[in-house]
Amino acid sequence: MGSVTVTRMAEEVREGLARALKELPPKYFYDERGSALFDQITELPEYYPSRCEREILNRHAPEIVEECGATELVELGSGTASKTRALLYAMAGTGTLRRYVPFDVDESVVEACEDELETLYPGLDVHGVVGDFEHDLHRVPEGERRLFAFLGGTIGNLYPDERVAFLAKIRALMLPEDRLIVGTDLVKDRSILEAAYNDSEGVTAEFNRNMLRVLNEGLKADFEPEAFEHVAFFDEANSWIEMRLRANGAQRVRIEGADLEVTFADGEEVRTEISSKFTVEAVDRELDEAGLRLERFFTDEGGLFGLALAAPA
C-alpha cells in the first residue's frame, strides 16, 4: 500500500460503508493495474479531459514557465508524469529545471517515474513521494520557486469543503514566489459529460471495479468485482459526475482487514467517485477562499477544460 497504511484504509472503508449511501474513496482505484487502466482511459475518444488539458499545456507551457520562473515542479497525483511532460520540457528548455517531485498514492508509478525522468533529463533531481495528498502533504520537500501542479481535473474528486481545505493546505506550503496550476473540468452538455465516463470499450467500468480488487488485496476482502455493474451519471444539482457500483444480486462481503461484514441488497449502489464540473467564477471563488489569487485562466479551443494559474494572495 505504500504510505497509505492498511489502518487508514480500514478506517476509511468502515466509515464509508456505514453511510446511508455507501461510499468508498476514489484513491482506492489505484494500484499498478488501476494506474494502467486510467492511462488507457485518458486515450479513449470519449474521454476529452486529458486531451484538452494536454492541448492547453502544449500551447501555454512556455509562457506559464516564463511567468513563474520556476526551478522546481511539484506534481500532486503525478501518475506516470504524462500530464506534466509539456511543463518539464518547457522548464528544461529555459534551463531552469532543477528538481521534479512526483507525489502519488501508487508506489509503482512513483518509482517508474523516477527511473524514466532521471534517464530523460540527466542531472535532474527527482524526489518521489509516495502518499495520500489529503493527509501527507507535509512530506513535500522544502524548496524555492516551485510550481505546484494538480492536474487532470482531480480537484473535482473532492467535495466542495474538502477542495477549499486542500487548496488551503497547498497555500500553506507556498512561498510568495511559488505558483499553483490546477486542472478543472468545465460545465458542458450532459451528453458529452456522461459519454466520457461510460466509454464504449468498457475501460472505465473495469477501472471502477478495480477498487474492489484493491480492497480484496489490501484488506483481505472477498468482493466479487464482476458481480457489480458500473454506473455513471451527471448530477446537475451538484454539478458533478457521480460514479457508482451497483450490486447485481444480494451480496454479503467479508472485509477481514477492517473487521467488517457488509451486505448489499440487489441493485444497491456504492458511490466510488464524484467529478465536479466548474465555471471560471467557481474556480476563482474557491481559490480566493483558500487564500490564493487567480492570475490566469487558460482553456482549450473548444472551451471544454480549464487550467487555473494561481499565486498566494
mmCIF file of C-alpha atoms in Angstrom:
data_model
loop_
_atom_site.group_PDB
_atom_site.id
_atom_site.type_symbol
_atom_site.label_atom_id
_atom_site.label_comp_id
_atom_site.label_asym_id
_atom_site.label_seq_id
_atom_site.Cartn_x
_atom_site.Cartn_y
_atom_site.Cartn_z
ATOM 1 C CA MET A 1 0.000 0.000 0.000
ATOM 2 C CA GLY A 2 2.997 2.359 0.040
ATOM 3 C CA SER A 3 2.436 5.036 2.673
ATOM 4 C CA VAL A 4 -1.336 4.695 2.616
ATOM 5 C CA THR A 5 -1.456 2.402 5.614
ATOM 6 C CA VAL A 6 -3.767 -0.548 5.974
ATOM 7 C CA THR A 7 -5.018 1.045 9.211
ATOM 8 C CA ARG A 8 -6.102 4.226 7.418
ATOM 9 C CA MET A 9 -7.629 2.216 4.593
ATOM 10 C CA ALA A 10 -9.629 0.116 7.073
ATOM 11 C CA GLU A 11 -10.883 3.221 8.907
ATOM 12 C CA GLU A 12 -11.965 4.950 5.693
ATOM 13 C CA VAL A 13 -13.684 1.847 4.316
ATOM 14 C CA ARG A 14 -15.531 1.232 7.617
ATOM 15 C CA GLU A 15 -16.677 4.858 7.759
ATOM 16 C CA GLY A 16 -17.740 4.989 4.099
ATOM 17 C CA LEU A 17 -19.668 1.723 4.091
ATOM 18 C CA ALA A 18 -21.600 2.772 7.221
ATOM 19 C CA ARG A 19 -23.228 5.705 5.371
ATOM 20 C CA ALA A 20 -26.845 5.622 4.169
ATOM 21 C CA LEU A 21 -25.489 5.697 0.611
ATOM 22 C CA LYS A 22 -22.397 3.525 0.882
ATOM 23 C CA GLU A 23 -19.245 5.297 -0.318
ATOM 24 C CA LEU A 24 -15.593 4.409 -0.969
ATOM 25 C CA PRO A 25 -12.715 6.881 -1.525
ATOM 26 C CA PRO A 26 -11.589 7.168 -5.170
ATOM 27 C CA LYS A 27 -7.897 6.905 -4.239
ATOM 28 C CA TYR A 28 -8.518 3.162 -3.868
ATOM 29 C CA PHE A 29 -8.967 2.776 -7.627
ATOM 30 C CA TYR A 30 -5.204 2.869 -7.846
ATOM 31 C CA ASP A 31 -2.751 0.039 -7.709
ATOM 32 C CA GLU A 32 -0.494 -0.905 -10.615
ATOM 33 C CA ARG A 33 -3.464 -2.256 -12.602
ATOM 34 C CA GLY A 34 -5.664 0.735 -11.740
ATOM 35 C CA SER A 35 -2.982 3.193 -12.845
ATOM 36 C CA ALA A 36 -2.584 1.309 -16.147
ATOM 37 C CA LEU A 37 -6.362 1.320 -16.700
ATOM 38 C CA PHE A 38 -6.547 5.054 -16.041
ATOM 39 C CA ASP A 39 -3.757 5.647 -18.566
ATOM 40 C CA GLN A 40 -5.931 3.721 -21.076
ATOM 41 C CA ILE A 41 -8.955 5.890 -20.196
ATOM 42 C CA THR A 42 -7.021 9.080 -20.982
ATOM 43 C CA GLU A 43 -6.533 7.848 -24.562
ATOM 44 C CA LEU A 44 -10.188 6.923 -25.196
ATOM 45 C CA PRO A 45 -12.045 9.012 -27.819
ATOM 46 C CA GLU A 46 -14.882 9.832 -25.387
ATOM 47 C CA TYR A 47 -12.573 10.977 -22.602
ATOM 48 C CA TYR A 48 -11.810 14.576 -23.550
ATOM 49 C CA PRO A 49 -10.265 15.974 -20.271
ATOM 50 C CA SER A 50 -6.741 14.605 -20.749
ATOM 51 C CA ARG A 51 -6.685 15.517 -24.438
ATOM 52 C CA CYS A 52 -7.922 19.065 -23.755
ATOM 53 C CA GLU A 53 -5.564 19.610 -20.832
ATOM 54 C CA ARG A 54 -2.652 18.378 -22.948
ATOM 55 C CA GLU A 55 -3.685 20.826 -25.688
ATOM 56 C CA ILE A 56 -3.634 23.718 -23.183
ATOM 57 C CA LEU A 57 -0.263 22.702 -21.752
ATOM 58 C CA ASN A 58 1.330 22.161 -25.155
ATOM 59 C CA ARG A 59 0.199 25.635 -26.193
ATOM 60 C CA HIS A 60 0.824 27.580 -22.977
ATOM 61 C CA ALA A 61 3.549 25.743 -21.003
ATOM 62 C CA PRO A 62 6.370 28.025 -22.237
ATOM 63 C CA GLU A 63 4.584 31.222 -21.143
ATOM 64 C CA ILE A 64 3.481 29.647 -17.830
ATOM 65 C CA VAL A 65 7.071 28.636 -17.078
ATOM 66 C CA GLU A 66 8.414 32.013 -18.179
ATOM 67 C CA GLU A 67 5.911 33.884 -15.994
ATOM 68 C CA CYS A 68 6.617 31.698 -12.949
ATOM 69 C CA GLY A 69 10.386 31.476 -13.331
ATOM 70 C CA ALA A 70 10.016 28.102 -11.588
ATOM 71 C CA THR A 71 13.017 25.861 -10.951
ATOM 72 C CA GLU A 72 11.040 23.020 -9.332
ATOM 73 C CA LEU A 73 7.876 21.211 -10.359
ATOM 74 C CA VAL A 74 5.842 19.538 -7.602
ATOM 75 C CA GLU A 75 3.120 17.351 -9.108
ATOM 76 C CA LEU A 76 0.377 16.120 -6.790
ATOM 77 C CA GLY A 77 -1.266 12.936 -8.062
ATOM 78 C CA SER A 78 1.520 12.597 -10.607
ATOM 79 C CA GLY A 79 0.754 9.157 -12.018
ATOM 80 C CA THR A 80 3.339 8.490 -14.704
ATOM 81 C CA ALA A 81 4.010 12.244 -15.149
ATOM 82 C CA SER A 82 2.247 12.059 -18.524
ATOM 83 C CA LYS A 83 0.239 15.199 -17.708
ATOM 84 C CA THR A 84 3.264 17.378 -16.974
ATOM 85 C CA ARG A 85 5.621 16.467 -19.819
ATOM 86 C CA ALA A 86 4.980 19.817 -21.537
ATOM 87 C CA LEU A 87 5.855 21.717 -18.346
ATOM 88 C CA LEU A 88 9.009 19.664 -17.758
ATOM 89 C CA TYR A 89 10.036 20.153 -21.382
ATOM 90 C CA ALA A 90 9.445 23.917 -21.188
ATOM 91 C CA MET A 91 11.409 24.201 -17.929
ATOM 92 C CA ALA A 92 14.270 22.160 -19.364
ATOM 93 C CA GLY A 93 14.187 24.364 -22.472
ATOM 94 C CA THR A 94 14.727 27.512 -20.406
ATOM 95 C CA GLY A 95 17.487 25.811 -18.422
ATOM 96 C CA THR A 96 15.662 26.339 -15.114
ATOM 97 C CA LEU A 97 14.570 22.751 -14.361
ATOM 98 C CA ARG A 98 16.363 21.676 -11.188
ATOM 99 C CA ARG A 99 14.018 19.310 -9.376
ATOM 100 C CA TYR A 100 10.829 17.341 -10.014
ATOM 101 C CA VAL A 101 8.732 15.998 -7.126
ATOM 102 C CA PRO A 102 6.183 13.352 -8.241
ATOM 103 C CA PHE A 103 3.681 12.716 -5.436
ATOM 104 C CA ASP A 104 1.308 9.770 -5.832
ATOM 105 C CA VAL A 105 -0.550 7.144 -3.833
ATOM 106 C CA ASP A 106 0.806 4.338 -6.073
ATOM 107 C CA GLU A 107 4.404 3.426 -5.219
ATOM 108 C CA SER A 108 4.930 1.564 -8.511
ATOM 109 C CA VAL A 109 4.247 4.642 -10.662
ATOM 110 C CA VAL A 110 6.400 6.921 -8.496
ATOM 111 C CA GLU A 111 9.342 4.528 -8.881
ATOM 112 C CA ALA A 112 8.786 4.144 -12.642
ATOM 113 C CA CYS A 113 8.512 7.914 -12.978
ATOM 114 C CA GLU A 114 11.778 8.477 -11.088
ATOM 115 C CA ASP A 115 13.643 5.990 -13.301
ATOM 116 C CA GLU A 116 12.273 7.358 -16.571
ATOM 117 C CA LEU A 117 12.769 11.056 -15.867
ATOM 118 C CA GLU A 118 16.286 10.639 -14.492
ATOM 119 C CA THR A 119 17.109 8.974 -17.822
ATOM 120 C CA LEU A 120 15.298 11.627 -19.897
ATOM 121 C CA TYR A 121 16.848 14.555 -18.011
ATOM 122 C CA PRO A 122 20.360 13.626 -16.844
ATOM 123 C CA GLY A 123 21.274 15.576 -13.727
ATOM 124 C CA LEU A 124 17.631 16.229 -12.776
ATOM 125 C CA ASP A 125 16.914 15.729 -9.075
ATOM 126 C CA VAL A 126 13.761 13.560 -8.903
ATOM 127 C CA HIS A 127 12.404 13.359 -5.363
ATOM 128 C CA GLY A 128 9.485 10.904 -5.388
ATOM 129 C CA VAL A 129 6.912 10.960 -2.569
ATOM 130 C CA VAL A 130 4.504 8.060 -2.016
ATOM 131 C CA GLY A 131 1.494 9.323 -0.128
ATOM 132 C CA ASP A 132 -2.108 10.378 0.033
ATOM 133 C CA PHE A 133 -2.328 14.074 -0.853
ATOM 134 C CA GLU A 134 -5.208 14.618 1.595
ATOM 135 C CA HIS A 135 -3.058 13.524 4.564
ATOM 136 C CA ASP A 136 0.605 13.573 3.574
ATOM 137 C CA LEU A 137 1.325 16.990 2.050
ATOM 138 C CA HIS A 138 3.814 17.606 4.862
ATOM 139 C CA ARG A 139 6.105 15.146 3.057
ATOM 140 C CA VAL A 140 6.636 17.558 0.165
ATOM 141 C CA PRO A 141 10.276 18.684 0.481
ATOM 142 C CA GLU A 142 11.040 22.341 1.079
ATOM 143 C CA GLY A 143 12.134 24.295 -1.962
ATOM 144 C CA GLU A 144 12.008 27.619 -3.728
ATOM 145 C CA ARG A 145 10.485 28.975 -6.930
ATOM 146 C CA ARG A 146 8.210 25.952 -7.095
ATOM 147 C CA LEU A 147 5.348 25.345 -9.476
ATOM 148 C CA PHE A 148 2.781 23.086 -7.784
ATOM 149 C CA ALA A 149 0.674 21.172 -10.321
ATOM 150 C CA PHE A 150 -2.626 19.439 -9.583
ATOM 151 C CA LEU A 151 -3.841 18.325 -12.974
ATOM 152 C CA GLY A 152 -6.333 16.048 -14.693
ATOM 153 C CA GLY A 153 -9.385 17.607 -13.033
ATOM 154 C CA THR A 154 -8.568 15.618 -9.857
ATOM 155 C CA ILE A 155 -9.608 18.612 -7.725
ATOM 156 C CA GLY A 156 -13.170 17.753 -8.763
ATOM 157 C CA ASN A 157 -12.975 14.398 -6.945
ATOM 158 C CA LEU A 158 -13.137 16.283 -3.641
ATOM 159 C CA TYR A 159 -16.336 17.662 -2.125
ATOM 160 C CA PRO A 160 -16.556 21.500 -2.046
ATOM 161 C CA ASP A 161 -15.474 21.927 1.602
ATOM 162 C CA GLU A 162 -12.663 19.387 1.083
ATOM 163 C CA ARG A 163 -11.473 21.287 -2.004
ATOM 164 C CA VAL A 164 -11.078 24.571 -0.161
ATOM 165 C CA ALA A 165 -9.362 22.854 2.798
ATOM 166 C CA PHE A 166 -6.988 21.043 0.430
ATOM 167 C CA LEU A 167 -6.148 24.200 -1.541
ATOM 168 C CA ALA A 168 -5.514 25.992 1.770
ATOM 169 C CA LYS A 169 -3.017 23.249 2.728
ATOM 170 C CA ILE A 170 -1.161 23.790 -0.548
ATOM 171 C CA ARG A 171 -1.261 27.552 0.068
ATOM 172 C CA ALA A 172 0.360 26.957 3.483
ATOM 173 C CA LEU A 173 3.317 25.246 1.758
ATOM 174 C CA MET A 174 3.808 28.042 -0.758
ATOM 175 C CA LEU A 175 6.331 30.865 -0.597
ATOM 176 C CA PRO A 176 5.391 34.218 -2.213
ATOM 177 C CA GLU A 177 7.151 33.362 -5.494
ATOM 178 C CA ASP A 178 5.605 29.876 -5.774
ATOM 179 C CA ARG A 179 2.681 29.221 -8.088
ATOM 180 C CA LEU A 180 -0.081 26.624 -8.373
ATOM 181 C CA ILE A 181 -1.621 25.300 -11.567
ATOM 182 C CA VAL A 182 -4.929 23.411 -11.277
ATOM 183 C CA GLY A 183 -6.780 21.492 -13.992
ATOM 184 C CA THR A 184 -10.563 21.951 -13.836
ATOM 185 C CA ASP A 185 -13.175 20.267 -15.984
ATOM 186 C CA LEU A 186 -15.808 22.777 -17.095
ATOM 187 C CA VAL A 187 -19.617 22.602 -17.107
ATOM 188 C CA LYS A 188 -20.932 21.493 -20.507
ATOM 189 C CA ASP A 189 -23.623 19.450 -22.239
ATOM 190 C CA ARG A 190 -24.730 16.389 -20.229
ATOM 191 C CA SER A 191 -24.286 14.022 -23.190
ATOM 192 C CA ILE A 192 -20.566 14.904 -23.524
ATOM 193 C CA LEU A 193 -20.019 14.538 -19.776
ATOM 194 C CA GLU A 194 -21.783 11.203 -19.434
ATOM 195 C CA ALA A 195 -20.126 9.704 -22.525
ATOM 196 C CA ALA A 196 -16.689 10.448 -21.006
ATOM 197 C CA TYR A 197 -17.474 8.171 -18.049
ATOM 198 C CA ASN A 198 -19.364 5.467 -19.955
ATOM 199 C CA ASP A 199 -16.912 4.605 -22.726
ATOM 200 C CA SER A 200 -17.938 2.106 -25.382
ATOM 201 C CA GLU A 201 -14.924 -0.149 -24.698
ATOM 202 C CA GLY A 202 -15.821 -0.617 -21.027
ATOM 203 C CA VAL A 203 -12.420 0.518 -19.739
ATOM 204 C CA THR A 204 -13.971 2.917 -17.209
ATOM 205 C CA ALA A 205 -16.195 0.099 -15.927
ATOM 206 C CA GLU A 206 -13.109 -2.050 -15.346
ATOM 207 C CA PHE A 207 -11.345 0.862 -13.672
ATOM 208 C CA ASN A 208 -14.354 1.365 -11.370
ATOM 209 C CA ARG A 209 -14.456 -2.314 -10.417
ATOM 210 C CA ASN A 210 -10.707 -2.309 -9.804
ATOM 211 C CA MET A 211 -11.403 -0.602 -6.478
ATOM 212 C CA LEU A 212 -12.944 -3.856 -5.249
ATOM 213 C CA ARG A 213 -9.803 -5.746 -6.282
ATOM 214 C CA VAL A 214 -7.677 -3.208 -4.383
ATOM 215 C CA LEU A 215 -9.824 -3.767 -1.274
ATOM 216 C CA ASN A 216 -9.594 -7.531 -1.707
ATOM 217 C CA GLU A 217 -5.807 -7.267 -1.817
ATOM 218 C CA GLY A 218 -5.300 -4.576 0.829
ATOM 219 C CA LEU A 219 -7.915 -5.643 3.369
ATOM 220 C CA LYS A 220 -8.366 -9.352 2.610
ATOM 221 C CA ALA A 221 -11.932 -8.749 1.436
ATOM 222 C CA ASP A 222 -13.933 -11.192 -0.685
ATOM 223 C CA PHE A 223 -15.721 -8.852 -3.117
ATOM 224 C CA GLU A 224 -16.635 -10.418 -6.463
ATOM 225 C CA PRO A 225 -15.892 -7.465 -8.793
ATOM 226 C CA GLU A 226 -17.795 -8.955 -11.729
ATOM 227 C CA ALA A 227 -20.937 -9.061 -9.570
ATOM 228 C CA PHE A 228 -21.020 -5.241 -9.597
ATOM 229 C CA GLU A 229 -22.120 -3.072 -12.510
ATOM 230 C CA HIS A 230 -20.563 0.286 -13.428
ATOM 231 C CA VAL A 231 -22.921 3.297 -13.215
ATOM 232 C CA ALA A 232 -22.077 6.929 -14.098
ATOM 233 C CA PHE A 233 -24.394 9.918 -14.447
ATOM 234 C CA PHE A 234 -24.389 13.720 -14.253
ATOM 235 C CA ASP A 235 -25.979 15.201 -11.116
ATOM 236 C CA GLU A 236 -26.972 18.653 -12.318
ATOM 237 C CA ALA A 237 -27.926 19.987 -8.860
ATOM 238 C CA ASN A 238 -24.394 19.364 -7.563
ATOM 239 C CA SER A 239 -22.676 19.955 -10.920
ATOM 240 C CA TRP A 240 -20.781 16.683 -10.757
ATOM 241 C CA ILE A 241 -20.499 13.324 -12.453
ATOM 242 C CA GLU A 242 -21.110 10.526 -9.996
ATOM 243 C CA MET A 243 -19.658 7.037 -10.407
ATOM 244 C CA ARG A 244 -21.153 4.116 -8.560
ATOM 245 C CA LEU A 245 -21.012 0.331 -8.449
ATOM 246 C CA ARG A 246 -24.387 -1.444 -8.430
ATOM 247 C CA ALA A 247 -24.773 -4.884 -6.883
ATOM 248 C CA ASN A 248 -26.175 -7.446 -9.326
ATOM 249 C CA GLY A 249 -27.950 -9.616 -6.793
ATOM 250 C CA ALA A 250 -27.926 -9.563 -2.986
ATOM 251 C CA GLN A 251 -24.410 -9.965 -1.605
ATOM 252 C CA ARG A 252 -22.603 -10.462 1.667
ATOM 253 C CA VAL A 253 -18.975 -9.347 1.766
ATOM 254 C CA ARG A 254 -16.405 -10.086 4.456
ATOM 255 C CA ILE A 255 -13.658 -7.438 4.827
ATOM 256 C CA GLU A 256 -11.277 -9.153 7.214
ATOM 257 C CA GLY A 257 -8.743 -6.308 7.462
ATOM 258 C CA ALA A 258 -11.472 -3.885 8.566
ATOM 259 C CA ASP A 259 -13.176 -6.458 10.824
ATOM 260 C CA LEU A 260 -16.359 -5.851 8.879
ATOM 261 C CA GLU A 261 -19.141 -7.790 7.204
ATOM 262 C CA VAL A 262 -21.284 -5.822 4.748
ATOM 263 C CA THR A 263 -24.488 -6.740 2.986
ATOM 264 C CA PHE A 264 -25.664 -5.312 -0.333
ATOM 265 C CA ALA A 265 -29.275 -5.581 -1.436
ATOM 266 C CA ASP A 266 -29.927 -6.444 -5.079
ATOM 267 C CA GLY A 267 -29.465 -3.193 -7.020
ATOM 268 C CA GLU A 268 -27.889 -1.340 -4.077
ATOM 269 C CA GLU A 269 -25.216 1.133 -5.092
ATOM 270 C CA VAL A 270 -21.956 2.310 -3.585
ATOM 271 C CA ARG A 271 -20.577 5.697 -4.655
ATOM 272 C CA THR A 272 -16.935 5.453 -5.745
ATOM 273 C CA GLU A 273 -16.250 8.918 -7.168
ATOM 274 C CA ILE A 274 -17.610 12.376 -7.797
ATOM 275 C CA SER A 275 -16.081 14.553 -10.514
ATOM 276 C CA SER A 276 -17.175 18.164 -10.159
ATOM 277 C CA LYS A 277 -17.529 20.441 -13.173
ATOM 278 C CA PHE A 278 -16.702 24.128 -12.776
ATOM 279 C CA THR A 279 -17.264 27.600 -14.127
ATOM 280 C CA VAL A 280 -14.408 30.137 -14.108
ATOM 281 C CA GLU A 281 -16.297 32.068 -11.411
ATOM 282 C CA ALA A 282 -16.481 28.986 -9.174
ATOM 283 C CA VAL A 283 -12.746 28.332 -9.580
ATOM 284 C CA ASP A 284 -11.927 31.960 -8.744
ATOM 285 C CA ARG A 285 -14.181 31.853 -5.653
ATOM 286 C CA GLU A 286 -12.711 28.632 -4.259
ATOM 287 C CA LEU A 287 -9.126 29.774 -4.809
ATOM 288 C CA ASP A 288 -9.950 33.028 -3.032
ATOM 289 C CA GLU A 289 -11.453 31.149 -0.071
ATOM 290 C CA ALA A 290 -8.189 29.178 0.206
ATOM 291 C CA GLY A 291 -6.014 32.303 0.257
ATOM 292 C CA LEU A 292 -4.994 32.123 -3.402
ATOM 293 C CA ARG A 293 -5.335 34.635 -6.231
ATOM 294 C CA LEU A 294 -6.284 33.590 -9.764
ATOM 295 C CA GLU A 295 -3.692 35.074 -12.125
ATOM 296 C CA ARG A 296 -4.521 33.420 -15.450
ATOM 297 C CA PHE A 297 -7.172 31.030 -16.745
ATOM 298 C CA PHE A 298 -6.492 29.031 -19.901
ATOM 299 C CA THR A 299 -8.933 26.858 -21.860
ATOM 300 C CA ASP A 300 -8.652 24.537 -24.838
ATOM 301 C CA GLU A 301 -10.037 25.703 -28.174
ATOM 302 C CA GLY A 302 -13.401 24.031 -27.544
ATOM 303 C CA GLY A 303 -13.757 25.507 -24.051
ATOM 304 C CA LEU A 304 -14.235 22.066 -22.500
ATOM 305 C CA PHE A 305 -11.446 22.186 -19.914
ATOM 306 C CA GLY A 306 -9.670 24.912 -17.929
ATOM 307 C CA LEU A 307 -6.280 25.434 -16.344
ATOM 308 C CA ALA A 308 -6.035 27.943 -13.495
ATOM 309 C CA LEU A 309 -2.720 29.574 -12.577
ATOM 310 C CA ALA A 310 -2.794 30.930 -9.023
ATOM 311 C CA ALA A 311 -0.473 32.760 -6.645
ATOM 312 C CA PRO A 312 -0.542 33.210 -2.865
ATOM 313 C CA ALA A 313 -2.913 36.107 -2.109
#
